[in-house]
Short mmCIF file of C-alpha atoms in Angstrom, two decimals:
data_model
loop_
_atom_site.label_atom_id
_atom_site.label_comp_id
_atom_site.label_asym_id
_atom_site.label_seq_id
_atom_site.Cartn_x
_atom_site.Cartn_y
_atom_site.Cartn_z
CA MET A 1 43.19 -30.50 7.86
CA SER A 2 44.78 -33.77 9.02
CA ILE A 3 45.84 -37.10 8.18
CA GLU A 4 43.29 -40.08 9.44
CA HIS A 5 42.39 -39.91 12.93
CA TYR A 6 45.03 -37.30 14.67
CA GLU A 7 43.34 -34.57 14.73
CA ASN A 8 44.93 -31.65 15.96
CA PHE A 9 48.06 -32.09 13.51
CA PRO A 10 47.91 -31.09 10.35
CA VAL A 11 50.33 -32.71 9.17
CA ALA A 12 51.32 -32.40 5.28
CA SER A 13 48.01 -30.17 4.06
CA TRP A 14 47.90 -28.78 -0.03
CA LEU A 15 49.48 -25.50 2.08
CA CYS A 16 52.63 -26.54 4.24
CA PRO A 17 55.31 -25.88 1.96
CA PRO A 18 56.47 -28.77 -0.35
CA ALA A 19 60.56 -29.82 0.88
CA LEU A 20 58.87 -30.04 5.34
CA ARG A 21 56.75 -32.79 4.06
CA PRO A 22 59.00 -34.93 4.84
CA PRO A 23 59.83 -34.46 8.01
CA ILE A 24 56.13 -33.12 8.93
CA VAL A 25 55.00 -36.67 7.88
CA ALA A 26 57.39 -38.50 9.71
CA ILE A 27 57.00 -36.67 13.19
CA TYR A 28 53.44 -37.62 12.22
CA HIS A 29 53.53 -41.13 12.17
CA PHE A 30 55.83 -41.12 15.12
CA ALA A 31 53.09 -39.40 17.15
CA ARG A 32 49.40 -42.00 15.47
CA THR A 33 52.09 -45.08 16.11
CA ALA A 34 52.90 -44.05 20.02
CA ASP A 35 49.40 -43.11 20.19
CA ASP A 36 48.61 -46.16 18.59
CA ILE A 37 50.02 -48.67 20.67
CA ALA A 38 48.73 -46.84 24.03
CA ASP A 39 45.00 -46.39 23.14
CA GLU A 40 44.12 -49.10 19.99
CA GLY A 41 43.63 -52.34 20.95
CA ASP A 42 43.39 -55.14 23.37
CA ALA A 43 47.00 -55.09 25.06
CA SER A 44 47.26 -54.57 28.98
CA THR A 45 47.46 -52.03 30.36
CA GLY A 46 51.81 -52.98 30.77
CA GLU A 47 51.96 -54.80 27.37
CA ARG A 48 51.08 -50.74 26.24
CA LEU A 49 53.40 -49.51 28.55
CA ALA A 50 56.57 -51.89 26.95
CA SER A 51 55.78 -51.39 24.58
CA LEU A 52 56.65 -47.69 24.82
CA ARG A 53 59.13 -48.08 26.35
CA ARG A 54 60.86 -50.17 23.57
CA PHE A 55 59.49 -47.57 20.88
CA ARG A 56 61.86 -45.55 22.92
CA ALA A 57 64.31 -46.82 22.94
CA ASP A 58 64.01 -47.07 19.30
CA LEU A 59 63.95 -42.94 19.45
CA HIS A 60 67.30 -43.08 21.48
CA ALA A 61 68.91 -45.07 19.52
CA VAL A 62 68.26 -43.00 15.96
CA ALA A 63 68.61 -39.68 18.62
CA ALA A 64 71.99 -40.92 18.69
CA GLY A 65 73.36 -41.64 15.15
CA GLY A 66 71.83 -45.67 15.79
CA SER A 67 70.28 -48.76 14.41
CA PRO A 68 65.92 -49.02 15.61
CA SER A 69 64.09 -52.08 16.32
CA ALA A 70 62.60 -53.52 13.34
CA ALA A 71 58.97 -53.28 14.61
CA TRP A 72 58.42 -49.91 13.80
CA ALA A 73 61.56 -49.35 11.89
CA GLN A 74 60.45 -48.43 7.74
CA THR A 75 57.43 -46.14 8.80
CA VAL A 76 58.80 -44.46 11.80
CA PHE A 77 62.41 -44.74 12.95
CA LEU A 78 64.11 -44.67 9.71
CA PRO A 79 62.25 -41.14 8.03
CA LEU A 80 62.48 -39.12 11.21
CA GLY A 81 65.93 -40.10 12.10
CA ALA A 82 66.99 -38.54 9.04
CA ALA A 83 64.29 -36.14 9.66
CA MET A 84 66.06 -35.54 13.13
CA LEU A 85 69.66 -35.59 11.37
CA GLN A 86 68.66 -32.78 8.75
CA TYR A 87 66.75 -30.51 10.82
CA ARG A 88 68.17 -31.18 14.36
CA LEU A 89 65.26 -31.54 15.51
CA PRO A 90 64.94 -31.60 19.52
CA LEU A 91 65.24 -34.72 21.21
CA GLN A 92 63.26 -32.98 24.40
CA LEU A 93 59.90 -32.18 22.66
CA LEU A 94 59.71 -36.00 21.11
CA GLU A 95 60.25 -37.71 24.52
CA ASP A 96 57.29 -35.48 25.97
CA LEU A 97 55.31 -36.45 23.86
CA LEU A 98 55.87 -39.95 24.77
CA ASP A 99 54.96 -38.99 28.07
CA ALA A 100 51.91 -37.56 27.25
CA PHE A 101 51.17 -41.43 26.17
CA GLU A 102 52.12 -43.04 28.83
CA GLN A 103 50.32 -40.44 30.76
CA ASP A 104 47.43 -41.76 29.54
CA LEU A 105 48.11 -45.34 30.33
CA VAL A 106 48.29 -44.54 34.50
CA LYS A 107 46.01 -40.78 35.50
CA ASN A 108 42.84 -40.46 34.08
CA ARG A 109 41.97 -36.99 36.25
CA TYR A 110 42.89 -33.92 37.11
CA GLN A 111 42.67 -32.20 39.84
CA ASP A 112 42.14 -28.71 38.49
CA ARG A 113 43.45 -26.79 35.27
CA GLU A 114 47.09 -26.04 36.01
CA ASP A 115 46.89 -30.09 36.59
CA LEU A 116 45.67 -29.99 32.80
CA VAL A 117 48.12 -27.48 31.22
CA ASP A 118 50.74 -30.10 32.51
CA TYR A 119 49.44 -32.77 30.41
CA CYS A 120 48.82 -30.61 27.39
CA ARG A 121 52.58 -28.99 27.56
CA ARG A 122 53.54 -32.70 26.73
CA SER A 123 50.82 -33.77 25.02
CA ALA A 124 50.10 -30.67 22.41
CA ASN A 125 52.76 -28.08 23.02
CA PRO A 126 55.18 -29.94 21.31
CA ILE A 127 53.69 -30.73 18.08
CA GLY A 128 53.34 -26.88 17.22
CA ARG A 129 56.39 -26.68 18.61
CA LEU A 130 58.23 -29.27 16.43
CA LEU A 131 56.62 -26.96 13.09
CA LEU A 132 57.98 -23.88 14.30
CA HIS A 133 61.15 -25.45 14.51
CA LEU A 134 60.42 -27.17 11.49
CA TYR A 135 59.58 -23.09 9.82
CA GLY A 136 63.15 -21.37 11.36
CA VAL A 137 60.49 -20.03 14.06
CA ASN A 138 62.34 -19.65 17.29
CA ASP A 139 61.49 -16.12 19.53
CA SER A 140 60.23 -16.14 22.53
CA LEU A 141 56.29 -15.02 21.73
CA ALA A 142 55.93 -17.51 19.12
CA LEU A 143 56.88 -20.56 21.00
CA ARG A 144 53.76 -18.82 24.01
CA ARG A 145 51.86 -18.14 21.59
CA SER A 146 52.28 -21.81 19.61
CA ASP A 147 51.45 -23.71 23.04
CA ALA A 148 48.66 -21.11 23.04
CA ILE A 149 46.84 -23.06 20.34
CA CYS A 150 47.96 -26.70 20.99
CA THR A 151 46.38 -25.88 25.21
CA SER A 152 43.19 -24.71 23.15
CA LEU A 153 43.31 -27.34 20.45
CA GLN A 154 43.91 -30.35 23.37
CA LEU A 155 40.72 -29.07 25.85
CA ILE A 156 38.95 -28.79 22.66
CA ASN A 157 39.13 -31.83 21.99
CA PHE A 158 38.84 -32.95 24.95
CA TRP A 159 35.35 -31.09 25.47
CA GLN A 160 34.17 -32.24 21.86
CA ASP A 161 34.79 -36.01 22.83
CA VAL A 162 33.46 -35.93 26.89
CA SER A 163 30.98 -38.83 25.22
CA ARG A 164 33.15 -41.41 24.20
CA ASP A 165 36.59 -40.31 26.56
CA GLY A 166 33.67 -41.13 30.18
CA PRO A 167 32.87 -44.42 28.77
CA ARG A 168 36.92 -45.23 28.35
CA GLY A 169 36.90 -43.93 31.97
CA ARG A 170 38.38 -40.68 31.24
CA VAL A 171 37.02 -37.44 32.22
CA TYR A 172 39.19 -34.83 31.66
CA ALA A 173 37.27 -32.13 33.02
CA PRO A 174 39.49 -30.99 36.40
CA GLN A 175 37.76 -31.31 39.24
CA ALA A 176 37.84 -28.13 40.73
CA ASP A 177 36.04 -27.48 38.09
CA LEU A 178 33.34 -29.67 38.65
CA ALA A 179 33.35 -29.44 41.75
CA ARG A 180 31.97 -26.02 41.48
CA TYR A 181 28.85 -26.98 39.58
CA GLY A 182 28.21 -29.99 42.46
CA VAL A 183 28.96 -32.18 39.77
CA SER A 184 30.55 -35.98 40.08
CA THR A 185 33.49 -37.33 38.34
CA ASP A 186 31.32 -40.46 38.52
CA GLU A 187 28.11 -38.57 36.48
CA PHE A 188 30.66 -37.15 34.12
CA ALA A 189 32.40 -39.91 33.02
CA ALA A 190 28.40 -41.76 33.09
CA CYS A 191 27.73 -38.76 30.57
CA ARG A 192 24.89 -38.05 32.53
CA ASP A 193 23.33 -34.86 31.05
CA SER A 194 22.50 -32.40 33.30
CA ALA A 195 21.91 -27.87 33.31
CA ALA A 196 24.71 -28.78 36.02
CA ALA A 197 26.90 -29.77 33.46
CA ARG A 198 26.40 -28.26 30.62
CA SER A 199 27.64 -25.43 32.82
CA VAL A 200 30.95 -27.04 33.19
CA LEU A 201 31.24 -27.82 29.45
CA ARG A 202 30.67 -24.03 29.39
CA ASP A 203 33.47 -22.30 31.61
CA LEU A 204 35.62 -24.68 30.03
CA CYS A 205 34.58 -24.14 26.14
CA HIS A 206 35.16 -20.40 27.42
CA TRP A 207 38.59 -20.78 29.26
CA ALA A 208 39.31 -23.13 25.81
CA GLU A 209 38.46 -20.18 23.47
CA GLN A 210 40.36 -18.04 25.18
CA SER A 211 43.47 -19.33 24.91
CA MET A 212 43.16 -20.08 21.44
CA HIS A 213 42.20 -15.90 20.79
CA ASP A 214 45.39 -16.08 22.41
CA GLY A 215 47.98 -17.22 20.38
CA ALA A 216 46.16 -16.07 16.98
CA PRO A 217 47.72 -13.49 16.35
CA LEU A 218 50.98 -16.61 15.83
CA VAL A 219 49.73 -16.49 12.23
CA HIS A 220 51.12 -13.33 11.20
CA GLN A 221 54.40 -14.26 12.39
CA LEU A 222 54.49 -17.95 10.40
CA PRO A 223 55.58 -16.80 6.50
CA GLY A 224 53.35 -17.75 3.85
CA ARG A 225 51.33 -20.59 3.59
CA ALA A 226 52.58 -22.06 6.72
CA GLY A 227 50.64 -18.45 8.51
CA TRP A 228 47.22 -19.76 6.28
CA GLU A 229 47.22 -23.67 7.24
CA LEU A 230 47.51 -21.24 10.74
CA ARG A 231 45.05 -19.96 10.31
CA LEU A 232 42.57 -22.83 9.19
CA VAL A 233 43.93 -24.53 11.90
CA VAL A 234 42.78 -21.86 14.70
CA GLN A 235 39.16 -21.21 12.83
CA GLY A 236 38.48 -25.33 13.01
CA GLY A 237 38.70 -25.27 16.72
CA LEU A 238 36.85 -22.34 17.65
CA ARG A 239 33.91 -23.61 14.42
CA ILE A 240 33.99 -27.01 16.56
CA LEU A 241 33.72 -24.61 19.66
CA ALA A 242 30.66 -23.42 17.92
CA ARG A 243 29.25 -26.05 16.87
CA ILE A 244 29.16 -26.85 20.86
CA ARG A 245 27.80 -24.28 22.06
CA ALA A 246 24.58 -24.06 19.84
CA MET A 247 23.57 -27.23 21.07
CA ASP A 248 23.53 -25.68 24.46
CA HIS A 249 27.10 -27.86 25.25
CA ALA A 250 25.41 -30.83 25.30
CA SER A 251 28.19 -32.88 24.35
CA LEU A 252 27.95 -35.40 27.01
CA LEU A 253 25.18 -36.26 24.47
CA HIS A 254 26.37 -36.30 21.31
CA ARG A 255 29.79 -35.84 19.69
CA PRO A 256 30.11 -32.83 17.53
CA GLN A 257 32.31 -32.21 14.29
CA LEU A 258 33.03 -30.21 10.64
CA GLY A 259 31.97 -31.86 7.27
CA ALA A 260 32.75 -31.01 4.26
CA PHE A 261 30.14 -27.91 4.25
CA ASP A 262 32.55 -26.22 6.29
CA LEU A 263 35.13 -25.21 4.35
CA PRO A 264 33.65 -22.20 3.34
CA ALA A 265 32.96 -21.13 5.80
CA LEU A 266 36.55 -21.79 7.01
CA PHE A 267 38.31 -20.06 4.65
CA TRP A 268 35.92 -16.42 4.46
CA SER A 269 37.01 -16.64 8.83
CA ALA A 270 40.35 -17.45 7.80
CA ALA A 271 41.02 -14.26 5.55
CA ARG A 272 39.22 -11.89 7.77
CA MET A 273 42.41 -12.07 10.34
CA THR A 274 44.07 -9.35 10.44
CA ARG A 275 47.09 -7.73 12.66
CA THR A 276 45.14 -4.90 13.49
CA SER A 277 42.00 -7.60 14.27
CA THR A 278 42.01 -11.21 14.66
CA SER A 279 38.75 -12.70 14.27
CA THR A 280 36.62 -14.97 15.63
CA SER A 281 33.30 -14.99 14.10
CA SER A 282 32.69 -17.72 13.95
CA ALA A 283 33.50 -19.59 17.32
CA THR A 284 30.13 -16.78 17.68
CA GLU A 285 27.67 -18.63 16.30
CA ALA A 286 27.19 -22.38 13.89
CA PRO A 287 25.18 -22.02 10.82
#
């Protein structure tokens, strides 16, 4: 469902319409490379921010029909420039992604859910909107549902990765939710498991699940193979939540993940999604 480790971005799978694979891969490499600039290697925060500024300058160059620098031309900006020209990709959505990567370098705490949703608006939602743009779907209901799915996927990734983010000093659990259960930010960042911490994660997973349910009817708005691919994305997210639930929300200790053995259940759950009753059976229990 994804290429390499950019987990929330299904790219050019066998379900994707072949004609759209080049622009989707171009968007993927843009997002993947920017994310790596912000998160991989030993560069300082200042060096990462400077690299992202140069990366943004190349984006502006190809958006204006100019030439990018040599640094990322072949792997990122020449294919992306061609996709922007052919499909009129909205520049602002690509800018929003860069804003989120830059934010990750300077902000690692979130006051409340509204604050975190604002981050998701730039870190995750642009991906869904870019894909909808490629599919020629742009009505307001579809956009809202896409945002709900993408926000849910980002939240699920957070609650799946708390054992990884904590050691990096990142706490995405909103301060208001932690305070409600008497869990300190330092305790959460140190991955100290407790009944209270699990209660926080239980509430946050329920929030992510509800957002996914809100957006799930979008699978019936997308044509053919695109709709089927989205079904698998939705069910994959719900199945991760099921895994977290099955381990009693102990993701501060262990990172749940899916494997090849999950595929039959994912396809079965995807096939059962109907217009009248969008199935979420994979969210209720994990085998």
